[in-house]
Backbone as a ProteinNet text record, in pm:
[ID]
protein_1_A
[PRIMARY]
MSPIRLALVGLGKIARDQHLPAIAATEGIELVAVASRNASLDGVAHFATLAELLASGEAIDAVALCTPPQGRHDLAALALKAGKHVLLEKPPGATVSELGPLVAAAEVSGRTLFATWHSRFAPAVEPARAFLSEVAPRAVTITWKEDVRVWHPGQRWIWEPGGLGVFDPAINALSILTAILPRAVFVTGAELSFPSNCAAPIAATVDLADAGGLKVHADLDFLQTGPQSWDIAVETDRGTLLLSHGGAKLTLDGQVLSAQPEAEYQNIYKHFVELVAEGRSDVDLAPLQLVADAFLLGRRVDVAPFHD
[TERTIARY]
5796.7	5881.8	6016.6	6084.6	6189.3	6296.8	6408.5	6493.2	6524	6568.5	6592.5	6753.6	6759	6889.2	6968.2	7069.5	7148.9	7252	7313.7	7455.8	7488	7627.1	7667.3	7757.1	7730.3	7817.9	7920.7	8062.6	8146.7	8172.1	8305.2	8322.7	8459.4	8432.3	8489	8481.7	8499.4	8500.6	8355.2	8297.9	8149.2	8064.9	8112.8	8016.2	8082.1	8183.9	8284.1	8226.7	8190.3	8195.1	8063.1	7973.5	7830.3	7733.8	7782.3	7644.8	7706.5	7780.3	7815.2	7752	7792.1	7699.9	7558.2	7521	7377.7	7299.7	7355.6	7298.7	7254.7	7421.6	7405.2	7289.2	7260.6	7178.2	7042.1	7007.5	6862.4	6797	6695.6	6584.9	6570.2	6530.4	6466.5	6527.9	6670.2	6779	6908.6	6952.8	7137.4	7195.4	7325.2	7432.4	7484.1	7451.3	7480.2	7592.1	7625	7722.4	7736.3	7905.9	7970.1	8003.2	8032.2	8070.8	8175.7	8284.9	8419.3	8535.3	8593.9	8729.1	8858.2	8810.9	8946.2	8903.6	8837.1	8822.6	8706.6	8714.4	8615.7	8593	8486.3	8441.4	8450.1	8511	8496.7	8376.3	8352.2	8218.5	8106.2	8102.9	8050.7	8102	7985.7	7998.3	8053	8202.3	8266	8264.9	8235.8	8268.7	8322.4	8367	8451.7	8379.1	8261.7	8166.4	8017.9	7929.9	7802.5	7750.9	7797.7	7752.4	7810.8	7881.4	7958.3	7861.3	7846.6	7738.9	7612	7527.9	7412.2	7423.1	7545.4	7516.1	7578.1	7632.8	7630.6	7524.2	7438.9	7272.3	7289.9	7395.2	7385.7	7257.4	7182.5	7062	7041	7004.2	6984.7	6856.5	6810.8	6690.5	6724.8	6803.6	6848.8	6996.1	7028.8	7138	7189.1	7296.1	7317.1	7410.9	7387.3	7526.5	7594.9	7721.3	7788.5	7925	7927.7	8006.2	8020.7	8127.6	8116.4	7952.1	7941.3	7815.9	7813.3	7955.6	7942.3	7946.4	7900.1	7844.1	7757.3	7703.8	7584.8	7452.5	7427	7321.4	7317.2	7409.6	7438.5	7421.6	7479.4	7501.1	7327.7	7243.8	7134.6	7010	7083.6	6989	6990.8	7117.6	7131	7088.1	7081.3	7030.4	6865.6	6790.5	6684.8	6605.4	6688.5	6662.1	6655.6	6717	6743.4	6624.7	6561	6436.8	6526.5	6588.2	6613.2	6595.9	6571.1	6560.5	6684.5	6658.8	6802.8	6803.1	6911.9	6919.2	7065.8	7045.4	7150.5	7197.7	7335.1	7398.6	7351.6	7401.3	7364.2	7514.1	7516.2	7379.2	7352.3	7216.6	7180	7218.2	7292.2	7350.4	7429.6	7497.4	7601.7	7515.7	7387.4	7310.2	7164.5	7095	6945.3	6850.2	6884.7	6816	6820.8	6935.2	6969.6	6859.1	6816.3	6739.6	6578.2	6520	6382.6	6393.9	6465.7	6485	6482.3	6566.1	6564	6421.8	6368	6218.8	6142.4	6120.2	6049.2	6056	6209.8	6245.9	6177.3	6204.9	6143.9	6012.4	5932.3	5788.2	5731.5	5817.4	5784.9	5807.7	5941.8	5962.4	5896.7	5809.7	5766	5835.8	6001.5	6097	6076.4	6166.3	6184.3	6304.7	6298.4	6407.1	6406.4	6528.2	6535.9	6651.8	6645.7	6761.8	6769.9	6861.6	6914.5	6936.5	6898.4	6972.9	6985	7100.1	7123.7	7089.7	7133.5	7146.3	6957.9	6890.1	6749.8	6684.2	6773.2	6758	6796.7	6874.3	6927.1	6848.2	6854	6737.2	6690.4	6750	6670.4	6610.8	6604	6565.4	6422.6	6323	6176	6159	6228.9	6148.3	6187.4	6247.3	6294.6	6173.2	6157.2	6056.7	5919.8	5868.3	5753.2	5750.9	5848.4	5850	5811.4	5891.2	5904.4	5725	5700.1	5519	5427.4	5496.4	5427.1	5462	5593	5648.3	5729.1	5691.1	5737.5	5895	5982.1	6121.5	6099.6	6226.6	6243.9	6368.5	6472.2	6588.2	6670.5	6767.9	6839.8	6974.1	7062.4	7228.8	7274.7	7330.4	7387.2	7543.6	7569.9	7746.5	7790.7	7850.4	7849.2	8009.8	8073.1	8236.5	8334.3	8391.3	8481.2	8581.1	8644	8804.4	8790	8786.1	8823.7	8943	9012.1	9137	9081.7	8996.2	8980.2	8842.4	8735.3	8609.6	8658.1	8747	8751.4	8901.4	8982.2	9086.5	9157.2	9251.9	9289.3	9197	9038.6	8924.2	8972.3	9000.7	9014.2	8890	8779.3	8679.1	8590.1	8596	8515.4	8520.8	8666.8	8693.2	8695.7	8616.4	8618.9	8454.7	8434.1	8308	8173	8066.6	7963.7	8022.4	8145.6	8195.7	8165.2	8113.1	8031.1	8113.1	8243.7	8340.7	8279.1	8287.5	8248.9	8088.5	7991.2	7888.8	7850	7916.9	7906.7	7880.5	7959.5	7875.5	7770.9	7792.8	7691.3	7553.6	7545.1	7389.4	7335	7424.2	7373.8	7279.3	7335.1	7252.9	7126.2	7128.2	7027.9	6921.7	6979.9	6852.4	6779.5	6879.1	6778	6685.4	6766.6	6700.3	6554.6	6556.6	6431.8	6308.2	6376.8	6316.5	6256.3	6304.2	6222.3	6130.9	6173.5	6133.3	5982.1	5876.6	5764.4	5729.8	5812.2	5799.3	5913.5	5907.2	6053	6110	6246.3	6325.5	6397.2	6479.1	6520	6641.3	6741.5	6853.2	6863.9	6936.4	6905.4	7053.2	7170.7	7289.5	7395	7497	7604.7	7758.8	7867.6	8005.8	8090.3	8132.5	8215.3	8338.4	8454.1	8575	8636.3	8696.1	8754.2	8923.2	8963.4	9081	9166.3	9273.5	9298.4	9310.8	9353.6	9362.2	9250.7	9125.1	9027.6	8870.3	8795.5	8679	8565.1	8590.4	8435.5	8505.9	8386.3	8435.8	8522.2	8592.1	8631	8583.3	8511.8	8392.2	8312.4	8226.2	8133.2	8032.4	7979.6	7840.4	7721.1	7601.1	7501.3	7393.2	7320.6	7182.1	7081.5	6983.9	6864.7	6727.5	6600.1	6497.2	6335.5	6234.7	6112.2	6026.1	5909.9	5821.8	5756.3	5790.6	5707.9	5850.4	5949.6	6061.4	6164.4	6149.7	6238.3	6387.8	6472.9	6579.8	6718.6	6801.2	6870.3	7013	7098	7255.6	7318	7401.4	7484.1	7654	7732.5	7852.8	7948	8014.9	8063.9	8183.1	8284.6	8425.4	8428.8	8545.2	8593.1	8752.6	8792.8	8953.9	8921.1	8813.2	8796.4	8873.7	8991.7	9058	8993	9031.4	9003.3	8826	8745.4	8643	8542.8	8474	8379.8	8250.1	8201.2	8103.5	7932.5	7870.7	7776.1	7634.3	7604.7	7484.6	7414.6	7291.8	7135.4	7099.9	7111	7029	6941.4	6810.3	6706.6	6621.8	6629.9	6553.4	6428.2	6354.7	6210.1	6150.4	6029.9	5924.8	5972.4	6006.3	6056.6	6163.8	6279.6	6436.9	6507.1	6628.1	6698.9	6694.9	6612.2	6688.8	6779.6	6866.6	6979.6	6966.2	6980.3	6993.8	7175.2	7256.6	7386.5	7434.9	7558.2	7628	7536.3	7519.8	7519.8	7329.6	7258.3	7133.5	7104.3	7212.9	7173.2	7107.7	7142.2	7108.8	7018.3	6918.8	6836.8	6799.2	6840	6827.5	6776.2	6658.4	6591.5	6632.3	6728.8	6804.5	6928.1	6969	7074.9	6995.9	6853.4	6818	6795.4	6813.7	6844.6	6662.3	6630	6535.7	6503.5	6601.4	6637.3	6752.8	6824.8	6975.1	6949.2	6987.8	6978.8	7102.5	7122.4	7268	7224.3	7325.1	7315.2	7272	7193.5	7164.3	7090.9	7173.6	7100.1	7097.7	7235.1	7223.7	7112.9	7123	7021.9	6881.8	6833.7	6718.7	6710.5	6816.4	6787.1	6752.4	6842.3	6792.4	6666.1	6596.8	6476.3	6346.4	6383.1	6317.4	6314.8	6420.7	6420.4	6349	6378.5	6265.3	6130.3	6098.1	5936.3	5898.6	6015.4	5961.6	5959.3	6062.1	6015.8	5917.3	5886.4	5751.1	5628.8	5613.6	5508.6	5468.6	5614.5	5621.9	5620.8	5692.1	5711.9	5855.2	5872.4	5984.6	5983.1	6094.8	6122.5	6265.5	6228.7	6310.9	6261.4	6354.1	6337.2	6459.4	6428.4	6557.5	6568.9	6512.8	6507.8	6677.7	6758.6	6854.6	6960.1	6968.2	7049.7	7002.5	6883.2	6849.5	6889.4	6925.6	6984.1	7125.7	7192.9	7310.8	7361.1	7260.1	7261.6	7225.3	7156.7	7091.7	7226.3	7314.7	7398.7	7526.5	7541.1	7646.1	7593.6	7495.2	7408.9	7413.4	7373.2	7404.6	7554.1	7630	7708.8	7838.6	7905	8007.9	8124.9	8209.1	8323.5	8445.5	8528.5	8647.2	8775.6	8861.3	8987.9	9048.6	9113.5	9187.2	9290.9	9386.8	9542.9	9487.6	9570	9557.8	9511.4	9460.3	9433.1	9538.1	9571.5	9655.5	9648.6	9621.6	9593.1	9684.6
12786.9	12841.1	12841.4	12975.8	12992.7	12878.4	12868	12760.3	12787.6	12713.6	12703.7	12781.3	12867.5	12942.1	12891.2	12782.5	12697.5	12741.4	12734.4	12756.8	12623.9	12573.3	12470.6	12494	12445.6	12479.6	12372	12351.1	12256.9	12193.8	12217.6	12169.2	12062.1	11957.6	11793.6	11727.3	11627.1	11501.3	11478.2	11447.1	11402.4	11519.8	11639.9	11747.1	11763.8	11759.1	11718.2	11614.9	11487	11381.3	11318.7	11408	11345.3	11498.2	11590.9	11677	11761.8	11815.9	11903.2	11837	11711.4	11670.2	11653.8	11615.4	11594.2	11746.7	11857.4	11951.7	12030.3	11993.1	12019.6	11935	11812.7	11765.3	11766.4	11833.7	11822.5	11973.2	11933.3	12050.8	12150.2	12242.3	12323.8	12381	12354.5	12413.7	12426.3	12512.4	12592.5	12649.4	12595.4	12616.8	12784.9	12891.9	12986.3	13058.9	12961.6	13021.3	12884	12909.5	12812.6	12873.8	12826.5	12870.7	12729.5	12769.4	12712.1	12758.1	12718.3	12802.3	12772.7	12647.7	12621.1	12585.3	12627.3	12569.8	12652.1	12685	12756.9	12702.1	12755.4	12711.7	12843.7	12814.8	12903.9	12958.2	13062.3	13144.2	13145.9	13080.2	13072.1	13148.2	13218	13350.4	13237.8	13294.9	13232.6	13308.6	13244.7	13293.9	13201.9	13272.2	13176.8	13072.6	13125.3	13075.3	13102.9	13010.6	13070.7	13185.6	13216.9	13357.3	13455.9	13454.3	13529	13547.7	13437.5	13446.8	13493.7	13466.2	13547.2	13659.4	13751.7	13837.9	13948.1	13874.5	13954	14000.2	13934.7	13982.9	13897.5	13785.5	13742.8	13645.9	13646.3	13576.8	13464.6	13361.2	13236.4	13197.1	13110.5	13045.1	12901	12853.4	12716.7	12670.9	12621.8	12567.7	12459.8	12355	12268	12209.3	12148.3	12121.6	12007.9	12026.4	11907.6	11890.6	11989.5	11966.2	11856	11841.2	11714.5	11709.2	11627.6	11622.7	11742.7	11734.8	11787.9	11946.7	12005.6	12161.2	12206.2	12066.3	12115.2	12161.1	12131	12198	12342.8	12396.2	12568.8	12625.7	12532.3	12617.1	12593.7	12443.6	12475.7	12559.5	12601.3	12671.7	12815.2	12828.2	12975.3	13015.3	12876.2	12917.2	12924	12842.3	12859.8	12987.7	13039	13161.1	13271.4	13226.6	13323.8	13316.1	13227.4	13191.6	13102.3	13011.2	12949.9	12785.4	12689.1	12591.9	12520.5	12412.5	12349.2	12178.6	12127.9	11993.9	11950.1	11849.7	11773.7	11677.5	11693.3	11547.9	11471.3	11315.8	11220.4	11206.3	11165.1	11189.3	11310.9	11354.2	11477	11556	11480.7	11539.7	11455.2	11516.3	11444.7	11364.2	11412.9	11347.7	11332.8	11253.3	11264.7	11374.2	11405.1	11489.5	11650.6	11650.9	11803.5	11844.9	11732.9	11735.7	11812.4	11752.7	11811.4	11974.6	12027.3	12199.2	12258.5	12161.6	12216.2	12169.6	12078.2	12051	12126.8	12200.1	12310.8	12436.9	12439.3	12567.8	12574.5	12498.3	12503	12490.2	12445.5	12462.3	12613.9	12662.7	12798.5	12901.8	12876.9	12956.7	12870.4	12789.3	12768.5	12723.3	12653.4	12634.2	12485.4	12415.3	12277.9	12265.2	12117.9	12084.2	11912.3	11905.9	11774.8	11673.9	11582.3	11516.2	11388.9	11379.8	11289.4	11185.8	11018.9	10934.2	10881	10905.5	10883.9	10706.9	10629.9	10490.2	10466.5	10533.9	10501.4	10527.6	10631.1	10664	10592.4	10463.2	10369.5	10291	10265.2	10193.4	10078.2	10001.3	9852.4	9858.8	10002.7	10002.1	9949.6	10033.2	10091.4	9924.5	9849	9717.4	9608.2	9641.1	9530.7	9551.2	9695	9733	9687.9	9663.2	9616.6	9475.8	9428.2	9235	9245.7	9267.4	9270.1	9307.5	9380.1	9421.3	9280	9223	9108.1	8975.3	8934.5	8838.7	8850.5	8807.3	8818.2	8756.4	8887.9	8842.1	8752.8	8641.6	8545.3	8580.9	8617.8	8659.6	8764.6	8848.2	8969.8	8958	8927.5	8965.1	9087.8	9202.6	9307.4	9275.8	9296.4	9302	9417.3	9488.9	9657.8	9702.6	9637.2	9676.1	9740.1	9876.8	9919.7	9978.9	10045.9	10096.9	10243	10266.2	10417.9	10510.1	10449	10516.6	10546.6	10476.6	10507.4	10612.4	10621.6	10683.7	10840.1	10808.3	10914.2	10931.9	10998.4	10992.9	11091.6	11072.5	11191.5	11261.1	11202.8	11281.9	11258.3	11318.1	11307.8	11333.6	11371.6	11418.5	11276	11178.9	11091.4	10983.9	11016.4	10928.9	11003.4	11146.8	11201.1	11211.2	11252.5	11238.9	11286.7	11202.5	11273.1	11207.4	11181.2	11126	11007.6	10923.1	10778.5	10656.3	10680.1	10618.6	10526.5	10382.4	10263	10315	10355.5	10409	10520	10576.7	10678.9	10599.3	10487.8	10418.7	10350.4	10302	10162	10209.7	10339.2	10423.9	10404.8	10418.1	10381	10242	10158.8	10004.6	10027.6	10077.6	10104.2	10197.3	10284.6	10367.8	10292.6	10165.5	10099.5	10024.2	9971.5	9856.9	9911.4	10017.5	10083	10113.4	10120.5	10140.6	10052.6	9930.3	9816.9	9725	9739.3	9628.7	9662.9	9600.6	9623.5	9672	9630.7	9649.9	9731.7	9810.2	9896.4	9782.5	9804.9	9722.8	9822.1	9725	9798.1	9728.7	9769.7	9712.9	9627	9497	9440.6	9377	9413.7	9403.4	9453.1	9469.2	9537.7	9504.8	9475.2	9491.6	9587.6	9676.6	9820	9772.4	9769.2	9772.1	9890.8	10007.5	10123.9	10089.9	10185.1	10132.9	10277.7	10230.2	10330.1	10450.8	10509.6	10643.9	10725.8	10642.6	10725.4	10706	10802.3	10806.6	10739.5	10669.4	10598.3	10457.5	10383.9	10250.8	10248.5	10141.1	10096.7	9991.9	9908	9768.1	9763.4	9693.3	9664.5	9512.1	9450.7	9339.7	9448.4	9425.8	9484.9	9376.8	9358.2	9225.9	9360.5	9306.4	9387.6	9281.9	9354.6	9262	9357.6	9271.2	9375	9306.4	9350.9	9329.8	9180.6	9139.9	8994.2	8916.5	8927.8	8841.2	8835.5	8915.1	8891.3	8904.6	8853.4	8865.5	8949.5	9037.1	9110.7	9103.1	9108.5	9035.8	9161	9255.5	9350.4	9319.5	9287.1	9300.6	9381.9	9487.8	9577.8	9634.3	9667	9696.8	9829.1	9897.1	10014.3	9991.5	9861.8	9864.2	9747.6	9716.3	9627.9	9667.3	9590.2	9600.5	9531.1	9600.7	9495.7	9534.9	9429.2	9444.1	9511.1	9601.4	9654.3	9576.6	9555.1	9494.4	9579.4	9581.5	9661.1	9597.1	9481.9	9395.8	9364.1	9351.2	9306.8	9195.6	9105.9	8961.8	8938.7	8893.4	8870.5	8737.9	8618.2	8512	8565.9	8465.2	8486.6	8337.9	8324.3	8180	8190.9	8261.7	8258.2	8275.7	8244.6	8249.4	8369.9	8351.8	8474.7	8604.5	8693.5	8856	8884.3	8936.3	8986.4	9134.9	9265.2	9373.8	9421.6	9429.5	9447.3	9574.9	9603.2	9724	9815.5	9816.3	9941.4	9974.4	9887.5	9935.2	9952.1	9916	9922.5	9801.2	9697.5	9559.8	9492.9	9407.9	9349	9223.2	9100.2	8923.2	8875.1	8742.5	8672.6	8519.5	8456.3	8321.8	8337.7	8458.4	8472.5	8539.3	8552.6	8589.5	8721.2	8811.2	8965.3	9019.1	9104.5	9160.1	9325.5	9356.6	9497.6	9535	9609	9660.7	9789.8	9893	10026.4	10123.5	10213.8	10309.6	10381.7	10386.8	10487.3	10603.2	10658.5	10800.4	10864.9	10811	10844.4	11025	11047.3	11194.1	11302	11244.3	11311.2	11310	11173.4	11165.5	11264.3	11285.2	11323.3	11482.9	11571.7	11671.8	11677.2	11584.4	11594.1	11611.3	11526.2	11517.6	11642.7	11743.6	11853.9	11954.9	11931	12020.5	12022.7	11912.6	11875.9	11901.7	11879.1	11906.9	12065.5	12157.6	12313.5	12333	12298.7	12328.3	12288	12191.5	12140.4	12195.3	12265.1	12354.6	12218	12122.7	12027.3	11982.9	11908.7	11880.7	11744.4	11655.8	11518.4	11508.2	11457.7	11414.5	11308	11158.7	11048	11036.7	10978	10966.9	10862.3	10731.3	10619.8	10544.4	10575.6	10544.2	10591.9	10685.1	10770.4	10695.3	10690.8	10614.6	10508.4	10423.7	10273.5	10291.6	10352.4	10406.9	10410.7	10503.2	10593.6	10432.2	10399.2	10284.4	10137.8	10157.8	10069.1	10090.2	10220.2	10305.7	10245.7	10246.9	10274.4	10117.2	10027.5	9861.5	9838	9883.9	9772.9	9781.1	9644.1	9639	9672.7	9750.5	9812.8	9725.8	9707.6	9588	9683.5	9716.5	9806.1	9725	9801	9741.1	9815.8	9793.9	9854.7	9995.8	10062.8	10221.5	10225.1	10305.4	10365	10443.5	10434.9	10516.3	10537.8	10630.6	10686.5	10607.5
7139.1	7227.9	7233.4	7261.9	7256.4	7317.7	7294.4	7337.4	7484.9	7591.6	7673.7	7681	7759	7741.4	7878.2	7864.9	7918.7	8000.8	8113.1	8145.4	8196.7	8222.4	8229.7	8339.5	8475.7	8576.3	8617.3	8577.9	8607.3	8428.8	8391.1	8281.9	8259.7	8341	8357	8263.5	8283.6	8179.5	8157	8260.1	8214.1	8136.3	8176.7	8100.6	7950.8	7930.4	7807.2	7734.1	7793.1	7720.9	7682.9	7779.8	7767.5	7782.9	7809.5	7854.6	7702.3	7695.4	7557.8	7400.6	7376	7254.9	7277.2	7391.3	7417.3	7429.7	7446.6	7462.4	7336.3	7229.6	7086.7	7022.1	7017.4	6949.3	7012.2	7123.2	7173.4	7120.5	7049.6	7042.9	7113.5	7142.1	7255.4	7370.9	7336.9	7436.1	7397.6	7451	7380.7	7473.4	7483.8	7596.9	7528.5	7640	7623.7	7710.6	7814.7	7925.3	7985.6	8025.2	8145.9	8250.5	8368.3	8479.7	8506.2	8559.9	8551.5	8584.4	8667.3	8760.4	8656.5	8595.9	8525.2	8387.4	8319.5	8154.6	8099.4	7974.8	7900.1	7756.1	7698.1	7570.1	7465.8	7349.6	7262.6	7223.3	7201.9	7180.8	7261.6	7373.8	7485.5	7604.3	7642.6	7813.6	7871.3	7935.7	8055	8180.9	8284	8431.8	8539.9	8648.3	8722.5	8801.5	8857.6	8949.9	8893.4	8932.7	8938.5	8954.4	9107.1	9155	9089.9	8995.9	8880.5	8792.7	8752.5	8621.5	8655.7	8766	8805.3	8815.4	8863.7	8890.6	8811.1	8690.8	8556.7	8465.1	8509.5	8414.7	8270.6	8260	8121.3	8118	8028	8001.1	8009.6	8129.2	8103.5	8183.9	8148	8213	8288.4	8270	8343.2	8350.5	8458	8449.6	8502	8452	8466.6	8563.7	8663.3	8760.7	8753.1	8687.7	8692.2	8753.6	8890.2	8956.5	9049.9	9155.8	9241.7	9311.4	9384.9	9458.5	9568.2	9645.4	9784.5	9700.5	9803	9780.8	9653.5	9603	9495	9516.8	9654.9	9735.2	9692.8	9754.5	9762.1	9645.4	9537.1	9383.4	9318.2	9356	9341.8	9397.5	9516.8	9609.6	9526.4	9504.5	9455.4	9350.1	9235.7	9118.3	9111.2	9193.1	9253.7	9281.1	9390.2	9476.4	9346.8	9227.1	9122.8	9011.5	9041.2	8925.8	8807.5	8843.3	8742.9	8749.7	8630.7	8639.2	8670	8752.7	8756.6	8735.2	8631.6	8627.7	8703.9	8738.1	8854.7	8801.1	8797.2	8745.7	8866.7	8847.5	8931	9030.3	9130.6	9226.9	9263.3	9307.6	9291.8	9404.7	9519.4	9639.7	9687.1	9813.2	9903.1	9987	9985.5	10129.6	10090.1	10142.1	10103.2	10157.1	10252.3	10338	10278.3	10220.6	10157.7	9994.5	10000	9856.9	9872.1	10021.6	10048.4	10010.7	10066.4	10086.8	9910.8	9802.6	9700	9635.9	9659.4	9617.9	9614.5	9785.2	9854	9779.3	9728.3	9668.1	9515.7	9471.6	9344.3	9336.5	9404.2	9414.5	9453.7	9560.9	9545.4	9471.1	9385.3	9272.3	9144.2	9165.4	9012.9	8903.5	8945.7	8859.9	8860.7	8764.1	8749.2	8820.9	8888.2	8937.2	8886.7	8848.4	8776.2	8814.4	8883.3	8965.1	8829.6	8764.6	8644.4	8685.5	8620.2	8665.8	8537.5	8456.3	8340.4	8256.2	8363.9	8327.5	8308	8352.5	8372.4	8194.4	8132.8	7980.5	7916.8	7945.3	7841	7781.1	7632.1	7569.2	7607.3	7656	7693.6	7849.6	7874.6	8048.7	8051.1	7950.2	7976.3	7878.7	7823.7	7788.8	7888.5	7959.8	8091	8221.3	8186.2	8316.4	8248.4	8148.5	8094.4	8069.2	8067.6	8065.8	8222	8296.7	8460.2	8467.4	8445.3	8496.5	8460.4	8383.3	8350.5	8416	8396	8439.5	8561.5	8677.6	8818.4	8820	8863	8910.2	9020.7	9040.4	9124.7	9207.4	9133	9190.9	9092.2	9168.9	9107.9	9124.7	9022	9057.6	8937.1	9051	8982.9	8969.1	8878.6	8851	8784.4	8862.1	8818.1	8850.8	8777	8806.8	8686.1	8718.7	8615.7	8687.3	8585.2	8658.9	8645.5	8811	8827.7	8788.6	8743.4	8681.8	8547.7	8464.7	8335.4	8351	8441.3	8446.9	8540.7	8617.6	8720	8746.9	8608.9	8674	8737.5	8864.2	8929.9	8989.8	9018.1	9060	9209.6	9305.6	9454.3	9509.6	9490.1	9537.8	9557.8	9471.4	9483.1	9600.5	9677.3	9771.9	9931.2	9887.1	9990.2	10065.8	10199.1	10235	10129.3	10091.6	10024	9866.1	9820	9681.1	9649.7	9726.8	9711.3	9690.7	9653.8	9600.5	9478.9	9517.9	9423	9418	9475.7	9495	9371.2	9336.4	9196.3	9079.8	9039.4	8912.7	8962.8	9114.8	9116.2	9141.8	9140.4	9196.6	9064.9	8942.6	8826	8815.8	8860	8873.4	8953	9092	9154.8	9106.2	9020.5	8973.6	8824.3	8778.5	8702.3	8794.9	8868.7	8947.3	8981.3	9047.6	9089.7	8973.6	8865	8770.5	8692	8739.2	8653.4	8719.6	8856.9	8924.3	8992.3	8988.4	9020	9164.1	9263.1	9414.1	9445.1	9554.4	9611.8	9689.2	9673.9	9738.6	9863.1	9928.2	10091.5	10115.5	10167.3	10179	10307.3	10299.8	10420.3	10489	10394.1	10442.1	10354.3	10381.1	10306.8	10361.7	10271.8	10297.1	10216.9	10275.4	10189.1	10263.7	10135.3	10140.5	10148.7	10259.8	10229.4	10240	10119.3	10139.2	10282.1	10355.3	10421.2	10429.7	10321.6	10249.6	10204.6	10246	10165.1	10242.3	10201.1	10317	10230	10139.1	10038.4	9979.8	10015.3	9968.3	9807.6	9796.7	9629.6	9597.3	9664.7	9646.3	9772.4	9715.3	9804.3	9763.2	9881.6	9816.8	9902.5	9822.4	9890.3	9852.6	9969.9	9955	9967.8	9927.7	9911.5	9872	9928.9	9914.8	9880.6	9831.3	9846.3	9952.7	9924.7	10046.4	10025.8	9883.1	9837.3	9895.7	9925.1	9964.1	9842.4	9726.2	9646.7	9676.7	9645.3	9686	9582.1	9599.7	9511.9	9580.1	9476.3	9534.2	9462.3	9494.5	9408	9414.8	9307.8	9334.1	9273.6	9375.5	9307.3	9350.5	9245.5	9231.3	9153.1	9201.1	9128.7	9066.8	9098.1	9027.9	8884.3	8864.5	8737.1	8634	8576.2	8468.8	8340.3	8223	8092.2	8064.4	7994.6	8016.2	8105.7	8111.4	8230.4	8196.9	8358.1	8382.5	8416.4	8358.7	8352.5	8363.6	8429.9	8426.5	8515.8	8504.8	8579.9	8538.8	8601.1	8562.3	8628.2	8597.6	8669.2	8634.9	8700	8706.9	8711.7	8627.6	8575.7	8522.4	8558.3	8521.3	8330.8	8300.7	8135.8	8089	8194.5	8197.3	8255.7	8205.3	8250.2	8180.8	8237.6	8181.1	8178.9	8108.1	8082.8	8052.3	8131.4	8090.7	8126.8	8029.9	7993.5	7893.9	7939	7893.1	7920.1	8058	8121.8	8081.2	8040.3	8027.1	7855	7794.2	7650.5	7571.4	7626.4	7549.1	7647.3	7611.9	7649.2	7589	7665.8	7632.1	7684.8	7664.5	7767.3	7730.1	7788.7	7752.5	7627.8	7639.2	7501.3	7406.6	7403	7288.3	7299	7199.9	7197.5	7192	7301.3	7291.2	7275.2	7297.9	7277.9	7262.1	7181.2	7139.7	7058.1	7115.1	7034	7065.9	6989.7	7009.6	7146.4	7231.2	7362.6	7315.8	7393.3	7381.1	7517	7596.7	7746.3	7770	7770	7806.4	7687	7580.9	7513.1	7532.4	7593.8	7667.5	7764.9	7848.9	7951.5	7938.9	7826.8	7793.3	7737.9	7663.7	7601.2	7722.7	7807.4	7945.9	7993.2	8026.5	8092.2	8003.7	7881.5	7843.2	7800.9	7782.6	7853.6	8017.5	8082.8	8215.5	8212.9	8190.1	8183.5	8111.6	7997.7	7924.6	8019.7	8078.4	8155.6	8286.4	8344.8	8466.4	8582.9	8531.5	8682.7	8707.9	8811.9	8841.9	8853.4	8871.5	8876.5	8941	9080.8	9176.8	9246.5	9225.8	9271.5	9347.9	9497.3	9587.4	9613	9527.3	9582.4	9544.9	9475.3	9444.9	9547.9	9600.6	9653.1	9831.9	9865.5	9988.8	10005.8	9899.2	9878.1	9939	9862	9884.2	10035.5	10094.1	10236.2	10329.6	10257.8	10373.1	10401.1	10264.6	10273.3	10342.9	10365.3	10442	10616.6	10616	10715	10800.2	10716.1	10756.2	10716.1	10648.7	10582.4	10691.8	10652	10770.4	10703.2	10763.1	10705.6	10718.1	10577.1	10619.4	10539.7	10616.5	10555.1	10451.9	10393.8	10250.5	10208.2	10140.1	10093.5	10066.8	10058.4	10035.9	9874	9811.4	9664.3	9632.1	9525.5	9433.2	9302.8	9264.2	9123.3	9032.7
[MASK]
++++++++++++++++++++++++++++++++++++++++++++++++++++++++++++++++++++++++++++++++++++++++++++++++++++++++++++++++++++++++++++++++++++++++++++++++++++++++++++++++++++++++++++++++++++++++++++++++++++++++++++++++++++++++++++++++++++++++++++++++++++++++++++++++++++++++++++++++++++++++++++++++++++++++++++++++++++

């Protein structure tokens, strides 16, 4: 089968840091075009907008949307209508409800829609899921703290409605959580800290549970300096299972069970190639639904304004 001819829509930090090297390292897909108002790549066809790209007649099979989540629905709908496969960066949209029509459009057009959760493709996530399928969890603690000034420098969209604030990184933890636990979880309470000049929280605590009474507590912060914390600790009868480094390393009471080099985005594109070949879509909304529920149930706390 010929390689999937891919267009990258949005050429910001995440596209340059993760998508470009992953595409280059993945068999079965090649980058042939970029749509971006502010950036271009040498040797790759460039267009200011996706609409301009689709109207040009440039031969593409798929698009990867690396734009902010606000407005991504319209871009995905446009691409599906044009008969293109669509890969969505996380979160897949600014709202939960906007994804349903895209799933329906993909089915009608016979195209693949892939809502990526890159942290699920971290190397220790599957070993953690396999362990917890045999050993029941007793309690879970999530510590997800990073520095927004490092990971999203000057990106004001993250503080606007739909930008998610601290839940932009924390949804990675929720995507792992919903992948490794044997039962679905739901939000039972939350406290969200909003800077006075932002429409999205900069820190939060979230409590969750499952139908069997499992308790999950998440401590989230977007102002962490120094070492960054991306850890999920699960208490079990066999000891404490710790998924650390964003899902790259798995230990049980300090004993290493799994530790491999990071290859999340390359695995995303490998999965996308497989989905297209099989004529399937992959859209799991559970992590985004949990964020929406945290906003619904969360008690708002006003904090000092945020400045880059």
